[in-house]
Every structure is written in C-alpha cells, then in structure tokens.
Amino acid sequence: MTTIAVEVGPAQNLATLVGRVLMSLIFIWGGYVKLVDGTGTQAYLAGLGVPLPEIAWIVTVAVELVGGLTLLLGFQARLAGLILAAWSVATALVAHTNFADPDMQIHFMKNVAMAGGFLYVAAFGAGAYAVERAFRTQRG
C-alpha cells in the first residue's frame, strides 16, 4: 500500500477545528437537554418502543454528551467519530423512519449526512488543534 503525504496548511487546520466544533454542538446540546429532562426523554424513548427506557436514557446521554465533548476537544476523536457515526445511523433508523412525514425524511437524511461527516473524523482524526495532539507533543 502506498501512502501519500499531503501538506496541511493553516486554512485546513482551522477548517478541521471549525467543522469538529460545529458537528459536536448538536450532540452536546442534545445530550444536555436529555440529561436535564430525564423523565421526558425516557417517556419519548418508551413511546418509540425502545426497551428499558431508563437504561436507554443513560446510554443516550453518555453517547451524546460525552461523545460530543470528546469530539469538541479532539480527544479520542477517531473513536468518537466511529461511535457518533453509528449512533447517527441507529437513531435515524429508530426515530426517523416515518417517511410519509417530510420532516422525518429531513431528519433521517440529516442523520445520514452527519454519519458521513463523523466517518471523515474517524478516518482522518481531529486535526492540528486537538487535545490529543497536545498530549502527544508533550510526551515527545
């Protein structure tokens, strides 16, 4: 397998940071809202037919809030990208499959598009402006 080195400049580094921040916001916000409204979130999950809504709520908050924060900070970003990509597809399939409703169609496709963006993060990492890169530099 041949590896091609690509020069990454300041504009690409900044774009990677901004993209990561923007992608993380929906999960940080969503996880926070679900955390503070646990009862409402559990009722919503039960209404979708999700088994064990109390446990599903804990998993949801953990994935969205922790995953969003790790992506924002650029800590374990490749792993966070994989988890959030899978989560985006899973939530699309669980919560957004009423294709008779145009709003649900949009939400489904939004989740699919986000999964694609998260796969980019999983493939290429967090970029230059990331906590994990700062730790790597300090260790030598």
PDB file of C-alpha atoms in Angstrom:
ATOM      1  CA  MET A   1       0.000   0.000   0.000  1.00  0.00           C
ATOM      2  CA  THR A   2       1.331   3.396  -0.975  1.00  0.00           C
ATOM      3  CA  THR A   3       0.980   6.320   1.402  1.00  0.00           C
ATOM      4  CA  ILE A   4       0.875   9.820   0.005  1.00  0.00           C
ATOM      5  CA  ALA A   5       1.867  12.659   2.308  1.00  0.00           C
ATOM      6  CA  VAL A   6      -0.377  15.679   1.973  1.00  0.00           C
ATOM      7  CA  GLU A   7       0.724  19.094   3.161  1.00  0.00           C
ATOM      8  CA  VAL A   8      -1.883  20.556   5.501  1.00  0.00           C
ATOM      9  CA  GLY A   9      -1.831  24.295   5.953  1.00  0.00           C
ATOM     10  CA  PRO A  10      -3.351  26.734   8.432  1.00  0.00           C
ATOM     11  CA  ALA A  11      -6.628  27.030   6.475  1.00  0.00           C
ATOM     12  CA  GLN A  12      -7.194  23.257   6.544  1.00  0.00           C
ATOM     13  CA  ASN A  13      -6.305  23.088  10.231  1.00  0.00           C
ATOM     14  CA  LEU A  14      -8.770  25.869  11.032  1.00  0.00           C
ATOM     15  CA  ALA A  15     -11.476  24.286   8.866  1.00  0.00           C
ATOM     16  CA  THR A  16     -10.980  20.962  10.658  1.00  0.00           C
ATOM     17  CA  LEU A  17     -11.369  22.656  14.032  1.00  0.00           C
ATOM     18  CA  VAL A  18     -14.468  24.612  12.988  1.00  0.00           C
ATOM     19  CA  GLY A  19     -16.019  21.513  11.431  1.00  0.00           C
ATOM     20  CA  ARG A  20     -15.385  19.499  14.570  1.00  0.00           C
ATOM     21  CA  VAL A  21     -16.908  22.224  16.748  1.00  0.00           C
ATOM     22  CA  LEU A  22     -19.996  22.522  14.558  1.00  0.00           C
ATOM     23  CA  MET A  23     -20.505  18.754  14.400  1.00  0.00           C
ATOM     24  CA  SER A  24     -20.158  18.406  18.168  1.00  0.00           C
ATOM     25  CA  LEU A  25     -22.672  21.110  19.095  1.00  0.00           C
ATOM     26  CA  ILE A  26     -25.810  19.158  18.170  1.00  0.00           C
ATOM     27  CA  PHE A  27     -24.700  16.270  20.384  1.00  0.00           C
ATOM     28  CA  ILE A  28     -23.558  18.387  23.320  1.00  0.00           C
ATOM     29  CA  TRP A  29     -26.829  20.336  23.253  1.00  0.00           C
ATOM     30  CA  GLY A  30     -28.962  17.227  22.726  1.00  0.00           C
ATOM     31  CA  GLY A  31     -27.176  15.297  25.474  1.00  0.00           C
ATOM     32  CA  TYR A  32     -27.559  18.192  27.899  1.00  0.00           C
ATOM     33  CA  VAL A  33     -31.282  18.583  27.157  1.00  0.00           C
ATOM     34  CA  LYS A  34     -31.813  14.840  27.625  1.00  0.00           C
ATOM     35  CA  LEU A  35     -29.831  14.933  30.878  1.00  0.00           C
ATOM     36  CA  VAL A  36     -31.889  17.722  32.454  1.00  0.00           C
ATOM     37  CA  ASP A  37     -35.199  16.291  31.201  1.00  0.00           C
ATOM     38  CA  GLY A  38     -34.648  12.655  32.060  1.00  0.00           C
ATOM     39  CA  THR A  39     -38.319  11.897  32.645  1.00  0.00           C
ATOM     40  CA  GLY A  40     -39.404  13.426  29.341  1.00  0.00           C
ATOM     41  CA  THR A  41     -36.629  11.700  27.447  1.00  0.00           C
ATOM     42  CA  GLN A  42     -37.465   8.340  28.994  1.00  0.00           C
ATOM     43  CA  ALA A  43     -41.134   8.799  28.071  1.00  0.00           C
ATOM     44  CA  TYR A  44     -40.143   9.692  24.494  1.00  0.00           C
ATOM     45  CA  LEU A  45     -37.916   6.603  24.261  1.00  0.00           C
ATOM     46  CA  ALA A  46     -40.685   4.399  25.661  1.00  0.00           C
ATOM     47  CA  GLY A  47     -43.068   5.885  23.078  1.00  0.00           C
ATOM     48  CA  LEU A  48     -40.658   4.824  20.328  1.00  0.00           C
ATOM     49  CA  GLY A  49     -40.782   1.274  21.690  1.00  0.00           C
ATOM     50  CA  VAL A  50     -37.194   1.345  22.948  1.00  0.00           C
ATOM     51  CA  PRO A  51     -36.789  -1.382  25.598  1.00  0.00           C
ATOM     52  CA  LEU A  52     -35.595  -0.372  29.077  1.00  0.00           C
ATOM     53  CA  PRO A  53     -36.049   3.386  28.563  1.00  0.00           C
ATOM     54  CA  GLU A  54     -34.255   4.249  31.813  1.00  0.00           C
ATOM     55  CA  ILE A  55     -31.093   2.463  30.683  1.00  0.00           C
ATOM     56  CA  ALA A  56     -31.520   3.749  27.132  1.00  0.00           C
ATOM     57  CA  TRP A  57     -31.674   7.277  28.571  1.00  0.00           C
ATOM     58  CA  ILE A  58     -28.340   6.796  30.377  1.00  0.00           C
ATOM     59  CA  VAL A  59     -26.736   5.407  27.217  1.00  0.00           C
ATOM     60  CA  THR A  60     -28.191   8.240  25.140  1.00  0.00           C
ATOM     61  CA  VAL A  61     -26.895  10.935  27.473  1.00  0.00           C
ATOM     62  CA  ALA A  62     -23.474   9.281  27.669  1.00  0.00           C
ATOM     63  CA  VAL A  63     -23.088   8.856  23.918  1.00  0.00           C
ATOM     64  CA  GLU A  64     -24.371  12.304  23.012  1.00  0.00           C
ATOM     65  CA  LEU A  65     -22.854  14.397  25.799  1.00  0.00           C
ATOM     66  CA  VAL A  66     -19.560  12.563  26.255  1.00  0.00           C
ATOM     67  CA  GLY A  67     -19.185  11.834  22.544  1.00  0.00           C
ATOM     68  CA  GLY A  68     -19.902  15.455  21.670  1.00  0.00           C
ATOM     69  CA  LEU A  69     -17.435  16.762  24.240  1.00  0.00           C
ATOM     70  CA  THR A  70     -14.653  14.387  23.181  1.00  0.00           C
ATOM     71  CA  LEU A  71     -15.189  15.413  19.578  1.00  0.00           C
ATOM     72  CA  LEU A  72     -15.197  19.101  20.523  1.00  0.00           C
ATOM     73  CA  LEU A  73     -11.924  18.747  22.419  1.00  0.00           C
ATOM     74  CA  GLY A  74     -10.341  16.442  19.887  1.00  0.00           C
ATOM     75  CA  PHE A  75      -9.738  13.729  22.451  1.00  0.00           C
ATOM     76  CA  GLN A  76     -10.059  10.192  21.075  1.00  0.00           C
ATOM     77  CA  ALA A  77     -11.693  11.839  18.058  1.00  0.00           C
ATOM     78  CA  ARG A  78     -11.360   8.829  15.756  1.00  0.00           C
ATOM     79  CA  LEU A  79     -13.166   6.609  18.256  1.00  0.00           C
ATOM     80  CA  ALA A  80     -15.757   9.330  18.927  1.00  0.00           C
ATOM     81  CA  GLY A  81     -16.255   9.672  15.167  1.00  0.00           C
ATOM     82  CA  LEU A  82     -16.955   5.952  14.813  1.00  0.00           C
ATOM     83  CA  ILE A  83     -19.339   5.888  17.760  1.00  0.00           C
ATOM     84  CA  LEU A  84     -21.197   9.024  16.665  1.00  0.00           C
ATOM     85  CA  ALA A  85     -21.445   7.752  13.075  1.00  0.00           C
ATOM     86  CA  ALA A  86     -23.015   4.509  14.296  1.00  0.00           C
ATOM     87  CA  TRP A  87     -25.235   6.444  16.710  1.00  0.00           C
ATOM     88  CA  SER A  88     -26.438   8.772  13.939  1.00  0.00           C
ATOM     89  CA  VAL A  89     -27.459   5.830  11.758  1.00  0.00           C
ATOM     90  CA  ALA A  90     -29.048   3.966  14.682  1.00  0.00           C
ATOM     91  CA  THR A  91     -31.104   6.964  15.783  1.00  0.00           C
ATOM     92  CA  ALA A  92     -32.179   7.594  12.188  1.00  0.00           C
ATOM     93  CA  LEU A  93     -33.466   4.027  11.980  1.00  0.00           C
ATOM     94  CA  VAL A  94     -35.171   4.128  15.391  1.00  0.00           C
ATOM     95  CA  ALA A  95     -36.672   7.616  15.431  1.00  0.00           C
ATOM     96  CA  HIS A  96     -36.897   8.962  11.881  1.00  0.00           C
ATOM     97  CA  THR A  97     -38.405   6.319   9.602  1.00  0.00           C
ATOM     98  CA  ASN A  98     -41.896   7.724   9.146  1.00  0.00           C
ATOM     99  CA  PHE A  99     -41.161   8.698   5.551  1.00  0.00           C
ATOM    100  CA  ALA A 100     -44.757   9.830   4.998  1.00  0.00           C
ATOM    101  CA  ASP A 101     -43.779  12.850   7.120  1.00  0.00           C
ATOM    102  CA  PRO A 102     -41.450  15.208   5.173  1.00  0.00           C
ATOM    103  CA  ASP A 103     -39.948  16.417   8.458  1.00  0.00           C
ATOM    104  CA  MET A 104     -38.933  12.859   9.339  1.00  0.00           C
ATOM    105  CA  GLN A 105     -37.383  12.446   5.884  1.00  0.00           C
ATOM    106  CA  ILE A 106     -35.232  15.521   6.540  1.00  0.00           C
ATOM    107  CA  HIS A 107     -34.228  14.264   9.997  1.00  0.00           C
ATOM    108  CA  PHE A 108     -33.360  10.850   8.576  1.00  0.00           C
ATOM    109  CA  MET A 109     -31.145  12.368   5.867  1.00  0.00           C
ATOM    110  CA  LYS A 110     -29.590  14.805   8.386  1.00  0.00           C
ATOM    111  CA  ASN A 111     -28.535  11.831  10.489  1.00  0.00           C
ATOM    112  CA  VAL A 112     -27.131  10.021   7.451  1.00  0.00           C
ATOM    113  CA  ALA A 113     -25.165  13.130   6.446  1.00  0.00           C
ATOM    114  CA  MET A 114     -23.809  13.529   9.984  1.00  0.00           C
ATOM    115  CA  ALA A 115     -22.698   9.891   9.927  1.00  0.00           C
ATOM    116  CA  GLY A 116     -20.725  10.667   6.774  1.00  0.00           C
ATOM    117  CA  GLY A 117     -19.026  13.616   8.464  1.00  0.00           C
ATOM    118  CA  PHE A 118     -18.183  11.522  11.505  1.00  0.00           C
ATOM    119  CA  LEU A 119     -16.619   8.878   9.271  1.00  0.00           C
ATOM    120  CA  TYR A 120     -14.307  11.596   7.966  1.00  0.00           C
ATOM    121  CA  VAL A 121     -13.249  12.299  11.547  1.00  0.00           C
ATOM    122  CA  ALA A 122     -12.761   8.571  12.148  1.00  0.00           C
ATOM    123  CA  ALA A 123     -10.611   8.303   9.019  1.00  0.00           C
ATOM    124  CA  PHE A 124      -8.528  11.473   9.312  1.00  0.00           C
ATOM    125  CA  GLY A 125      -8.544  12.344  13.004  1.00  0.00           C
ATOM    126  CA  ALA A 126      -9.136  15.564  14.883  1.00  0.00           C
ATOM    127  CA  GLY A 127      -6.617  17.727  13.074  1.00  0.00           C
ATOM    128  CA  ALA A 128      -3.919  20.020  14.424  1.00  0.00           C
ATOM    129  CA  TYR A 129      -5.979  21.795  17.072  1.00  0.00           C
ATOM    130  CA  ALA A 130      -6.845  18.903  19.355  1.00  0.00           C
ATOM    131  CA  VAL A 131      -6.227  17.927  22.954  1.00  0.00           C
ATOM    132  CA  GLU A 132      -4.864  14.521  21.949  1.00  0.00           C
ATOM    133  CA  ARG A 133      -2.295  16.151  19.690  1.00  0.00           C
ATOM    134  CA  ALA A 134      -1.164  18.443  22.522  1.00  0.00           C
ATOM    135  CA  PHE A 135      -0.616  15.424  24.778  1.00  0.00           C
ATOM    136  CA  ARG A 136       1.273  13.615  22.031  1.00  0.00           C
ATOM    137  CA  THR A 137       3.564  16.643  21.547  1.00  0.00           C
ATOM    138  CA  GLN A 138       4.302  16.902  25.286  1.00  0.00           C
ATOM    139  CA  ARG A 139       5.241  13.228  25.515  1.00  0.00           C
ATOM    140  CA  GLY A 140       7.700  13.602  22.660  1.00  0.00           C
TER     141      GLY A 140
END
